[in-house]
Amino acid sequence: MMNFDEKSGEVLCSTKWGSWQQTMDMVYVLVNVPHGVRGRDVRCNISARRLTLVVKGDEYISGDLFAQVVVDDCVWTVEDSCLVRIALWKCSRAAGDCWKSLLKDQYEAGMSTFDSMEKKLTLERYQREHPGLDFSKADITGNYHKGGPPLSSSTS
């Protein structure tokens, strides 16, 4: 079974070195590197609030993360000898916690990209709250910023 992100498509924020994207739980960083790179050529340091990526002595990313991550659950891999993929687990995993940028004041999503990210995270939230429905092809208008409006809950 496909997850929500695979079914609904990706909202990428392009950068000079590749791109980044997010779900409610994670931020994925895709870094294009010279062909032939191996794991031993990569130095990726992830702390709760900081990310540094150096490949063959060249610094690609260095700075304070937009928000805190769970270090023990973060991983990085080299794929096809030309891509470094970093998976960062967010500490705060609510739809309203959409990262505006990968690092504080760096790699910021443009206005329309950020708007699309917020829509997607709000739809992902609705999907989790209503697993019997499929929101992967839905569109949303109105109040979807910060995770959308609270849905009323009925009590018996």
Short mmCIF file of C-alpha atoms in Angstrom, two decimals:
data_model
loop_
_atom_site.label_atom_id
_atom_site.label_comp_id
_atom_site.label_asym_id
_atom_site.label_seq_id
_atom_site.Cartn_x
_atom_site.Cartn_y
_atom_site.Cartn_z
CA MET A 1 0.00 0.00 0.00
CA MET A 2 1.34 3.43 -0.93
CA ASN A 3 1.71 6.10 1.73
CA PHE A 4 0.04 9.50 1.49
CA ASP A 5 3.14 11.25 0.18
CA GLU A 6 3.62 8.76 -2.67
CA LYS A 7 -0.04 9.00 -3.71
CA SER A 8 -0.40 12.77 -3.49
CA GLY A 9 2.88 13.79 -5.10
CA GLU A 10 5.84 15.72 -3.77
CA VAL A 11 6.25 19.42 -3.08
CA LEU A 12 9.95 20.11 -3.58
CA CYS A 13 11.86 23.21 -2.60
CA SER A 14 14.70 23.54 -5.08
CA THR A 15 18.15 24.70 -3.98
CA LYS A 16 21.55 25.20 -5.61
CA TRP A 17 22.62 21.70 -4.45
CA GLY A 18 19.35 19.78 -4.94
CA SER A 19 16.07 20.02 -3.03
CA TRP A 20 14.24 19.41 0.22
CA GLN A 21 10.68 18.43 1.04
CA GLN A 22 8.63 17.53 4.08
CA THR A 23 5.81 15.46 5.52
CA MET A 24 4.21 15.89 8.94
CA ASP A 25 6.89 13.60 10.41
CA MET A 26 9.99 14.15 8.34
CA VAL A 27 12.11 16.48 6.25
CA TYR A 28 13.94 14.89 3.30
CA VAL A 29 17.05 16.51 1.87
CA LEU A 30 18.32 15.44 -1.59
CA VAL A 31 21.82 16.65 -2.44
CA ASN A 32 23.30 16.15 -5.91
CA VAL A 33 27.01 15.36 -5.63
CA PRO A 34 29.71 14.49 -8.20
CA HIS A 35 29.40 11.00 -9.66
CA GLY A 36 31.56 8.42 -7.92
CA VAL A 37 30.96 9.58 -4.35
CA ARG A 38 31.08 6.85 -1.71
CA GLY A 39 30.03 6.85 1.92
CA ARG A 40 33.58 7.43 3.11
CA ASP A 41 33.67 10.69 1.09
CA VAL A 42 30.74 12.10 3.07
CA ARG A 43 30.73 13.81 6.45
CA CYS A 44 27.16 14.41 7.55
CA ASN A 45 26.74 15.77 11.07
CA ILE A 46 23.20 15.97 12.40
CA SER A 47 22.47 17.40 15.82
CA ALA A 48 19.11 18.33 17.31
CA ARG A 49 19.35 21.85 15.91
CA ARG A 50 22.13 21.80 13.30
CA LEU A 51 23.00 20.11 10.00
CA THR A 52 26.37 20.03 8.23
CA LEU A 53 27.13 18.14 5.01
CA VAL A 54 30.65 18.01 3.56
CA VAL A 55 31.42 15.85 0.51
CA LYS A 56 35.03 15.32 -0.59
CA GLY A 57 36.02 18.41 1.40
CA ASP A 58 33.36 20.66 -0.16
CA GLU A 59 30.74 22.07 2.19
CA TYR A 60 27.23 21.76 0.77
CA ILE A 61 25.07 22.55 3.82
CA SER A 62 25.93 24.11 7.16
CA GLY A 63 23.67 25.88 9.61
CA ASP A 64 20.96 25.81 12.21
CA LEU A 65 17.90 23.75 11.30
CA PHE A 66 14.54 25.51 11.03
CA ALA A 67 13.27 23.38 13.93
CA GLN A 68 14.55 20.63 16.20
CA VAL A 69 14.93 17.00 15.02
CA VAL A 70 15.20 13.61 16.76
CA VAL A 71 18.88 12.88 16.16
CA ASP A 72 18.79 9.13 16.89
CA ASP A 73 16.17 8.59 14.18
CA CYS A 74 17.85 10.66 11.44
CA VAL A 75 19.80 8.87 8.69
CA TRP A 76 21.71 9.63 5.51
CA THR A 77 22.65 7.48 2.54
CA VAL A 78 24.55 7.74 -0.73
CA GLU A 79 22.48 6.59 -3.69
CA ASP A 80 23.73 5.76 -7.20
CA SER A 81 27.12 7.32 -6.31
CA CYS A 82 25.72 10.78 -7.08
CA LEU A 83 23.01 11.61 -4.52
CA VAL A 84 23.14 12.06 -0.75
CA ARG A 85 19.70 11.56 0.82
CA ILE A 86 19.18 12.81 4.38
CA ALA A 87 16.07 11.93 6.37
CA LEU A 88 15.40 14.15 9.38
CA TRP A 89 12.70 13.20 11.92
CA LYS A 90 10.88 16.29 13.19
CA CYS A 91 10.43 16.67 16.94
CA SER A 92 7.15 18.49 16.42
CA ARG A 93 4.96 16.47 14.06
CA ALA A 94 1.75 18.44 13.72
CA ALA A 95 0.40 19.69 10.39
CA GLY A 96 0.81 23.25 11.68
CA ASP A 97 4.56 22.76 12.07
CA CYS A 98 5.42 23.27 8.42
CA TRP A 99 9.08 24.28 7.99
CA LYS A 100 9.45 27.53 6.04
CA SER A 101 13.09 26.77 5.30
CA LEU A 102 15.54 23.93 5.76
CA LEU A 103 17.94 26.07 7.80
CA LYS A 104 17.18 29.28 9.64
CA ASP A 105 17.38 32.01 6.99
CA GLN A 106 18.69 29.58 4.34
CA TYR A 107 17.00 27.53 1.63
CA GLU A 108 13.62 29.15 2.25
CA ALA A 109 10.62 27.88 0.32
CA GLY A 110 9.17 30.45 -2.03
CA MET A 111 5.71 31.77 -1.20
CA SER A 112 3.84 29.47 -3.61
CA THR A 113 5.97 26.44 -2.64
CA PHE A 114 5.37 27.07 1.07
CA ASP A 115 1.65 27.49 0.38
CA SER A 116 1.64 24.10 -1.40
CA MET A 117 3.57 22.54 1.51
CA GLU A 118 1.01 23.82 4.02
CA LYS A 119 -1.87 22.50 1.91
CA LYS A 120 -0.21 19.11 1.64
CA LEU A 121 0.48 18.82 5.38
CA THR A 122 -3.11 19.83 6.17
CA LEU A 123 -4.42 17.14 3.78
CA GLU A 124 -2.00 14.63 5.33
CA ARG A 125 -3.46 15.54 8.74
CA TYR A 126 -7.02 14.97 7.44
CA GLN A 127 -5.92 11.63 5.97
CA ARG A 128 -4.58 10.51 9.35
CA GLU A 129 -7.73 11.64 11.15
CA HIS A 130 -9.97 9.90 8.60
CA PRO A 131 -8.09 6.81 7.34
CA GLY A 132 -11.16 5.47 5.52
CA LEU A 133 -11.15 8.43 3.14
CA ASP A 134 -8.60 9.21 0.41
CA PHE A 135 -7.35 12.80 0.45
CA SER A 136 -4.37 12.17 -1.86
CA LYS A 137 -5.97 13.86 -4.89
CA ALA A 138 -7.95 16.46 -2.93
CA ASP A 139 -7.45 20.19 -3.12
CA ILE A 140 -8.06 22.55 -0.24
CA THR A 141 -8.98 26.22 -0.07
CA GLY A 142 -9.79 28.57 2.77
CA ASN A 143 -8.18 28.19 6.17
CA TYR A 144 -5.46 25.57 5.76
CA HIS A 145 -2.57 27.57 7.18
CA LYS A 146 -0.98 26.24 10.39
CA GLY A 147 -2.58 22.83 9.83
CA GLY A 148 -6.11 24.01 9.08
CA PRO A 149 -9.04 24.57 11.41
CA PRO A 150 -9.64 22.23 14.32
CA LEU A 151 -12.25 19.69 13.38
CA SER A 152 -15.16 19.41 15.76
CA SER A 153 -15.33 16.20 17.72
CA SER A 154 -18.61 14.67 18.68
CA THR A 155 -19.04 13.19 22.11
CA SER A 156 -21.76 10.84 23.21
#
